[in-house]
Tab-separated table of C-alpha atoms and ligand atoms in Angstrom:
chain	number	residue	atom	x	y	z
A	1	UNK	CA	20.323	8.979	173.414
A	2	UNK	CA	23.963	9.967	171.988
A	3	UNK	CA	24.814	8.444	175.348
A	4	UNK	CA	23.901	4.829	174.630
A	5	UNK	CA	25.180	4.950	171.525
A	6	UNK	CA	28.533	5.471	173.032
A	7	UNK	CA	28.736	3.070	175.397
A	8	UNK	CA	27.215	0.206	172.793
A	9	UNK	CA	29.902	1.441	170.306
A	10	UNK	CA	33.081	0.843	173.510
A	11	UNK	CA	31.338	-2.558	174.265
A	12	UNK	CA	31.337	-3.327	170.760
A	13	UNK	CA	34.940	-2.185	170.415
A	14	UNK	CA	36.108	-4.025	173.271
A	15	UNK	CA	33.917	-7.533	172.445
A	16	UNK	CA	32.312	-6.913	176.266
A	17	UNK	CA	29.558	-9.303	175.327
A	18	UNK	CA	28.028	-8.844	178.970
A	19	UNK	CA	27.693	-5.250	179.017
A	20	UNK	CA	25.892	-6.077	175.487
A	21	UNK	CA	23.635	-8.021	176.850
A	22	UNK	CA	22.414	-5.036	179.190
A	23	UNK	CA	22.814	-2.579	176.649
A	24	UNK	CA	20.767	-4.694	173.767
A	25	UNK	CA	17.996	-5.059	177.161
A	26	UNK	CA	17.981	-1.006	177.704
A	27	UNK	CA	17.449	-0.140	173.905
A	28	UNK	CA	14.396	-2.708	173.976
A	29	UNK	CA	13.306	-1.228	177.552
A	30	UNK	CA	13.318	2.100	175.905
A	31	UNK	CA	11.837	1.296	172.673
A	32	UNK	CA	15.098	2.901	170.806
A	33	UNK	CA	15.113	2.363	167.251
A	34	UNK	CA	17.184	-0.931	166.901
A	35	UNK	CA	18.556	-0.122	163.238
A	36	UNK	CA	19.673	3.069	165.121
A	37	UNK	CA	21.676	0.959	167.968
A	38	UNK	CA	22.930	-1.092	165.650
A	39	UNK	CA	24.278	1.940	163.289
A	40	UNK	CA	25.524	4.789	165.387
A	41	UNK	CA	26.342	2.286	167.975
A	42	UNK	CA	27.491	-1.163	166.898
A	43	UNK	CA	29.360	-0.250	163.294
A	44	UNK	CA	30.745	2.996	165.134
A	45	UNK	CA	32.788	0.398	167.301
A	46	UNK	CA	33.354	-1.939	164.592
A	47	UNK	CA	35.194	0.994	162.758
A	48	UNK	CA	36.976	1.725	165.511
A	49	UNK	CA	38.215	-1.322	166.096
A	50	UNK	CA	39.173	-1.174	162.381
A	51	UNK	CA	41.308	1.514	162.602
A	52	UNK	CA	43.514	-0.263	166.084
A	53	UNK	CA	43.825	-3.605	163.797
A	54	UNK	CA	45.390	-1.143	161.259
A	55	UNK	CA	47.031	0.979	163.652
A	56	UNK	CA	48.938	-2.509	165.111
A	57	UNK	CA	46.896	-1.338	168.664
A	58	UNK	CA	44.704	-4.642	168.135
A	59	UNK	CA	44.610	-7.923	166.717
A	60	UNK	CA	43.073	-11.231	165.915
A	61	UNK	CA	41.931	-12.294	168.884
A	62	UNK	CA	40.253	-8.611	169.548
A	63	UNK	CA	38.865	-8.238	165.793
A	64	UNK	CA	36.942	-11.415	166.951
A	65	UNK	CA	35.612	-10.849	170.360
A	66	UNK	CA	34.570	-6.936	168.269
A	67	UNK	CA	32.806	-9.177	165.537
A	68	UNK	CA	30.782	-11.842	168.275
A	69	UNK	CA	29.507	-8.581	170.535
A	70	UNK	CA	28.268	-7.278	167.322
A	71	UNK	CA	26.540	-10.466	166.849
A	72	UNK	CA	24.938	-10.675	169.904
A	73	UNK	CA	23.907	-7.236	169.644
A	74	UNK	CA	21.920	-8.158	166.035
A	75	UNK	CA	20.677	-11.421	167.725
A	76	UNK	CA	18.973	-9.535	170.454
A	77	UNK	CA	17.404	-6.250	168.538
A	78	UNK	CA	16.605	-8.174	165.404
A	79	UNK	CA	13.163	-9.565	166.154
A	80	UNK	CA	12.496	-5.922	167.923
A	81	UNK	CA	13.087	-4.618	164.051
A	82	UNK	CA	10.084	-2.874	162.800
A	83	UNK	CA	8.851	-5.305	159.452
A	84	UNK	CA	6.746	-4.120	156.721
A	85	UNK	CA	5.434	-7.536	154.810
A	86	UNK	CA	2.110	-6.334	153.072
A	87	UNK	CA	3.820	-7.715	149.557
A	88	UNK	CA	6.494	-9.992	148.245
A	89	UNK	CA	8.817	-7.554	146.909
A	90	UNK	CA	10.795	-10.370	145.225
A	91	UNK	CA	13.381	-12.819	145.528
A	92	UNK	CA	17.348	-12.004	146.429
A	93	UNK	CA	19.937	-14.581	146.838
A	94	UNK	CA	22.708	-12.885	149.012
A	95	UNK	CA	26.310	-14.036	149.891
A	96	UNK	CA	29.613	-13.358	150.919
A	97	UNK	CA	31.852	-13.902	148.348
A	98	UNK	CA	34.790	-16.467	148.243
A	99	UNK	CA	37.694	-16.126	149.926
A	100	UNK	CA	35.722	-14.001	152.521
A	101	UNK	CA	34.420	-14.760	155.664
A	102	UNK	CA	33.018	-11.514	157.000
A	103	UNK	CA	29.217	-11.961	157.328
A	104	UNK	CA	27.994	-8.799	159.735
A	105	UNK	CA	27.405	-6.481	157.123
A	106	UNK	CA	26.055	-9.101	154.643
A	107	UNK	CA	23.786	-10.642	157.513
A	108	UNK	CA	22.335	-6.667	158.080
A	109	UNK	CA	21.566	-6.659	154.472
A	110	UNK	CA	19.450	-9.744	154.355
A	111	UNK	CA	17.399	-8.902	157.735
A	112	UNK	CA	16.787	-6.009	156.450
A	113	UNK	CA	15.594	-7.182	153.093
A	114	UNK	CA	13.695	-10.217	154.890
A	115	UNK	CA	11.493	-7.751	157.498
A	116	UNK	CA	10.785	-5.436	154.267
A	117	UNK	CA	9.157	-7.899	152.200
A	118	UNK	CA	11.757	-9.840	150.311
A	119	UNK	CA	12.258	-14.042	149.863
A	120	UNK	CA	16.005	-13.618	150.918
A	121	UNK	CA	18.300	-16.970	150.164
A	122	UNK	CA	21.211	-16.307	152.262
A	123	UNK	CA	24.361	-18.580	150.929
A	124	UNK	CA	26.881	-17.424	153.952
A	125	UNK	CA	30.164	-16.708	153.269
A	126	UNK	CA	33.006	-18.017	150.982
A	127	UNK	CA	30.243	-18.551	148.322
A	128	UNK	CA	32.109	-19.514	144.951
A	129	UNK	CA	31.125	-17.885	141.840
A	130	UNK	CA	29.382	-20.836	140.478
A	131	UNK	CA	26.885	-21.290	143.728
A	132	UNK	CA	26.029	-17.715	143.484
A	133	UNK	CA	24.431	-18.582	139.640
A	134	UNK	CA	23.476	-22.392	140.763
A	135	UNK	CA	21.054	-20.737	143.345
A	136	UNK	CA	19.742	-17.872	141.182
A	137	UNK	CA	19.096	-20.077	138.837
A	138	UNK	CA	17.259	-22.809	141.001
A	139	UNK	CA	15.493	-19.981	142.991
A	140	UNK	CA	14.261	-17.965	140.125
A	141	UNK	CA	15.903	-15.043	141.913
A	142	UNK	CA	15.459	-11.342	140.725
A	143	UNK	CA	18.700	-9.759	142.853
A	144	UNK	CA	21.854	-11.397	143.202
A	145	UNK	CA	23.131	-9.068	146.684
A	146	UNK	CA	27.094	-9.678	146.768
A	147	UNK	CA	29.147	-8.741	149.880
A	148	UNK	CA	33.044	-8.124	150.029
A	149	UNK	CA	34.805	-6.692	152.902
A	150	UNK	CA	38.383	-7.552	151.630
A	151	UNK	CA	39.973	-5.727	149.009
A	152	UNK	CA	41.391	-9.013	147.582
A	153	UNK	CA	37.942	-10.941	147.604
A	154	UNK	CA	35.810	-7.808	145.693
A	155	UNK	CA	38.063	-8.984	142.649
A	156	UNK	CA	35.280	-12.022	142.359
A	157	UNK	CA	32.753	-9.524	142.039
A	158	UNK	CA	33.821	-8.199	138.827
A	159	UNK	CA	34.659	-11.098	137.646
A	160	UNK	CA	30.724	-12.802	138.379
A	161	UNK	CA	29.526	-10.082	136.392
A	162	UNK	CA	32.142	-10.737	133.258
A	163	UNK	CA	31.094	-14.500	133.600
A	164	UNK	CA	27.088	-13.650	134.137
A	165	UNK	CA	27.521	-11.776	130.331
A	166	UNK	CA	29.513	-14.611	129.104
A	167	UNK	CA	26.850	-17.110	129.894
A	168	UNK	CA	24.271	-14.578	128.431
A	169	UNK	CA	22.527	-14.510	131.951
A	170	UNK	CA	23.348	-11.129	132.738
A	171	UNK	CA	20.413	-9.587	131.516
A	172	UNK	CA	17.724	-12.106	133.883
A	173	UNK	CA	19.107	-10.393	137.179
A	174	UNK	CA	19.687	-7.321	139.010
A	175	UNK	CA	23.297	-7.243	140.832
A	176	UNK	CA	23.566	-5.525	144.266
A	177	UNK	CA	27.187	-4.861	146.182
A	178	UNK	CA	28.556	-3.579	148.660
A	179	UNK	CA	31.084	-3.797	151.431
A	180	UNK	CA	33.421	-2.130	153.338
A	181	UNK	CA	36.379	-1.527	150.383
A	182	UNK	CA	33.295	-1.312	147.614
A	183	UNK	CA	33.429	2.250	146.398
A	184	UNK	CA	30.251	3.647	144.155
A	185	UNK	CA	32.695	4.165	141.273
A	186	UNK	CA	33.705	1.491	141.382
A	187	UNK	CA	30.617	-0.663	141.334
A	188	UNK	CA	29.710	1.412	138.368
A	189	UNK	CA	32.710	0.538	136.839
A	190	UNK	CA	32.110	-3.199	136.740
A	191	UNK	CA	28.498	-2.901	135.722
A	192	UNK	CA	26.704	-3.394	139.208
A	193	UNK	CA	22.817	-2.095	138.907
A	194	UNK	CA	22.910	-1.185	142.648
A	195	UNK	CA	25.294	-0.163	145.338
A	196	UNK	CA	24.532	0.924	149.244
A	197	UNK	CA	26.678	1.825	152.019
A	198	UNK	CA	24.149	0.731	154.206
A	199	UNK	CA	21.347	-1.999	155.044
A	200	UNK	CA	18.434	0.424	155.274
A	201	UNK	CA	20.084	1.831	151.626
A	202	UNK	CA	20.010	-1.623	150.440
A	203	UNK	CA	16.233	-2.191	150.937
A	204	UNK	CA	15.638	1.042	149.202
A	205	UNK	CA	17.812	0.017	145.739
A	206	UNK	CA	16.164	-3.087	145.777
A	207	UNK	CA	12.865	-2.125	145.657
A	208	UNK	CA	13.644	0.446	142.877
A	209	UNK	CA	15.689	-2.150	141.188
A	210	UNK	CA	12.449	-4.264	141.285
A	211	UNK	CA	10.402	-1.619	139.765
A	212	UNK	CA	12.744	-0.752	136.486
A	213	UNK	CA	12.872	-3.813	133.718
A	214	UNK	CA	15.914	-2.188	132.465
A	215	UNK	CA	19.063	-0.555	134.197
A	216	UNK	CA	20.420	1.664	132.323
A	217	UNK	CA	22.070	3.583	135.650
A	218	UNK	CA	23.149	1.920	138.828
A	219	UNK	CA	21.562	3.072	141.432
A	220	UNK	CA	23.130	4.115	144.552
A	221	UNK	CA	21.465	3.969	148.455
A	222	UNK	CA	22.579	5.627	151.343
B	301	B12	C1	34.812	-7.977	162.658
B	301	B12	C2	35.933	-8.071	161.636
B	301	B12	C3	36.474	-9.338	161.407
B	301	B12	C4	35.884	-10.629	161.992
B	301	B12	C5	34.648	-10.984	161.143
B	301	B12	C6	33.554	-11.658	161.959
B	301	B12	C7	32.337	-11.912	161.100
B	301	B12	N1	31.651	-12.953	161.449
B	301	B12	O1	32.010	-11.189	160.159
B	301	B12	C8	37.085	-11.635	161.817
B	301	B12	C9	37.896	-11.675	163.083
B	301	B12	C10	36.696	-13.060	161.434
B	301	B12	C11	37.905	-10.929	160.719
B	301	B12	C12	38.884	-11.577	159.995
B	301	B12	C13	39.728	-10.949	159.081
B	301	B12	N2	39.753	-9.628	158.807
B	301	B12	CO1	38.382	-8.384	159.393
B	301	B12	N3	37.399	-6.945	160.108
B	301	B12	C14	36.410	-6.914	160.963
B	301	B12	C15	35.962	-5.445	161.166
B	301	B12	C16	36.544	-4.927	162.480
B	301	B12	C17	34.463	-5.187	161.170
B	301	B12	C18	33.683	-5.703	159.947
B	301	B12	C19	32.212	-5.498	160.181
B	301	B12	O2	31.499	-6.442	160.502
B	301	B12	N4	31.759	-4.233	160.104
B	301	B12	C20	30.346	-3.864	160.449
B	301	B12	C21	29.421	-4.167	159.294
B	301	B12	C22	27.970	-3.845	159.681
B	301	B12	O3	29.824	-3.336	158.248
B	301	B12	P1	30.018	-3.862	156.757
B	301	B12	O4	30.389	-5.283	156.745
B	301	B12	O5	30.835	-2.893	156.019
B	301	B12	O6	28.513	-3.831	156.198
B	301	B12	C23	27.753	-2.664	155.995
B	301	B12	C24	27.946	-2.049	154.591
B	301	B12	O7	29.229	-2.238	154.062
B	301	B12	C25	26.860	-2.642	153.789
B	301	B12	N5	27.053	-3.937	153.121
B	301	B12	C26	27.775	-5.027	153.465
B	301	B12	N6	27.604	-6.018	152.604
B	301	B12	C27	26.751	-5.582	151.670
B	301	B12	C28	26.224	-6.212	150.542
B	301	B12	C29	25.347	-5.491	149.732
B	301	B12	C30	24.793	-6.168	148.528
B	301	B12	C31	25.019	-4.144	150.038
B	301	B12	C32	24.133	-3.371	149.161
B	301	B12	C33	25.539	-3.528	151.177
B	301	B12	C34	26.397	-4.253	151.977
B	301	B12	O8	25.803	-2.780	154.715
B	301	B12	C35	26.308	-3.125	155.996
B	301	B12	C36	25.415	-2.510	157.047
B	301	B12	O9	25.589	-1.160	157.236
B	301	B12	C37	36.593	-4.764	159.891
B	301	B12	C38	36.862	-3.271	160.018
B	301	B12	C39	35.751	-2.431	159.391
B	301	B12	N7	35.745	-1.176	159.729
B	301	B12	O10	34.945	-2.886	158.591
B	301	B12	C40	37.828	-5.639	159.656
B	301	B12	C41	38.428	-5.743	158.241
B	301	B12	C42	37.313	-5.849	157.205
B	301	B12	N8	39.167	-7.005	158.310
B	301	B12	C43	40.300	-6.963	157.690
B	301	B12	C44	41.228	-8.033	157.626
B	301	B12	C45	42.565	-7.720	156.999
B	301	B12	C46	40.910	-9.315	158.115
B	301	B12	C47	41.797	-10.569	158.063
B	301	B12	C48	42.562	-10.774	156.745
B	301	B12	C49	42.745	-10.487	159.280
B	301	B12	C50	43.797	-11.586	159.374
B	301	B12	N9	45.046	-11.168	159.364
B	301	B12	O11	43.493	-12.752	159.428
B	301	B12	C51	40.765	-11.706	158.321
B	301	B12	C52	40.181	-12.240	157.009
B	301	B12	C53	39.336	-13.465	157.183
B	301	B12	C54	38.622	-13.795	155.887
B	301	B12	N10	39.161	-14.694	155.095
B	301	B12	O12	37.597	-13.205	155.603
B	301	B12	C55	40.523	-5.608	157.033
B	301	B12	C56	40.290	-5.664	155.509
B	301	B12	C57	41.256	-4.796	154.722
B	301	B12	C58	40.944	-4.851	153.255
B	301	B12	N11	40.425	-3.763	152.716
B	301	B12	O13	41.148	-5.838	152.595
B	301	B12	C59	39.545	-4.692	157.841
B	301	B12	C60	39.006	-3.477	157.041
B	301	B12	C61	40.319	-4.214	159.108
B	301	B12	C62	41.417	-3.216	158.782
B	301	B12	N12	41.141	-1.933	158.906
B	301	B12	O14	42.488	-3.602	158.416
B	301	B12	N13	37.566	-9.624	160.603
């Protein structure tokens, strides 16, 4: 199984949408868990691709073809994801937020959150501040889910939260993060009720979040 992994994580890394294509057809042939493909396979290569654009070894152009494989990849395995509806768990309005237009992680999240049960309103990417409450707001939404993969765009989440307690909305909703630079501290720091590392981890805050009236400790997924 290791195997497959591997050679989803190179295609991934090397945005060789073909080889995805038969790769994303051999995990469904042989019933592998697609959360798993995705994982140990898809992020694997993300990261390493990650590290090259760092490293000066890759660039723009590769960073892209990297991010549409992974796409593909989701597109194919997501309606192979195993979905547990038996109850509404309760509404989430998710987005990117502005400045950012990175929307793999944050589209994981709300799949994720949509086959377990939850109303997800996904805003996409570059969402402004003032969207983010518009559509809580209008959507009687329990989670607000914010995603930042930039270090210079995870400045808006911190300051959402100082605006939600300005406007004396802070208390109506629970706040999610996460994101590549978003460190558990640091989510703590700024007053975030939940943080994951991962989209599985993100299900399982929610639905704690959803049980607890009051945070008094964020609580951190897997
Ligand atoms: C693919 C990619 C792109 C693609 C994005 C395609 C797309 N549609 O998303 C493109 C080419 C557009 C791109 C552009 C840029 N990118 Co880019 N990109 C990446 C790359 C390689 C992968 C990101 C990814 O999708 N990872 C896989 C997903 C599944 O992981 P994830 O997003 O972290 O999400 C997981 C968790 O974090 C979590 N999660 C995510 N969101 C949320 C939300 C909540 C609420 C919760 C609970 C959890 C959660 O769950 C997810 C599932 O496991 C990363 C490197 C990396 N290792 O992350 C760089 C990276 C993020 N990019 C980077 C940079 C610098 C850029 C550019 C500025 C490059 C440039 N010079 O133009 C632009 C910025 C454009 C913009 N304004 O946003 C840097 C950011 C550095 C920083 N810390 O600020 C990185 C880290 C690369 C690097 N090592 O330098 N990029």
């Amino acid at each position: 199984m290791g195997d497959i992994f591997n050679r989803i994580s190179e295609a991934v890394r090397y945005g060789q949408r073909e080889e995805i294509e038969k790769l994303a057809d051999e995990v469904i042939a042989n019933k592998i868990n697609p959360i798993d493909a995705i994982q140990k396979g898809g992020v694997d290569g993300l990261n390493k691709l990650g590290e090259a654009f760092e490293n000066l070894e890759a660039f723009l152009p590769e960073l892209m073809a990297g991010g549409e494989a992974m796409k593909l990849l989701i597109n194919k395995l997501t309606p192979y994801m195993e979905s547990d509806k038996s109850a509404l768990e309760g509404t989430v309005v998710i987005g990117t937020v502005k400045g950012d237009l990175h929307d793999i992680g944050k589209n994981l999240v709300a799949t994720q959150l949509a086959v377990n049960g939850f109303n997800v309103i996904d805003l996409g990417v570059d969402v402004n501040n003032n969207k983010f409450v518009e559509e809580a707001e209008a959507n009687k939404a329990d989670i607000i889910a914010l995603s930042s993969l930039l270090t210079t765009s995870a400045y808006y989440i911190q300051e959402f939260i100082e605006r939600l307690e300005k406007d004396g909305l802070r208390s109506k909703y629970k706040i999610i993060v996460g994101g590549g630079p978003i460190e558990p501290e640091w989510a703590r720091e700024i007053g975030a009720d939940g943080y994951s590392r991962t989209a599985v981890g993100a299900v399982k805050v929610c639905k704690e979040l959803m049980k607890q009236d009051k945070i008094t400790e964020i609580i951190i997924g897997d």
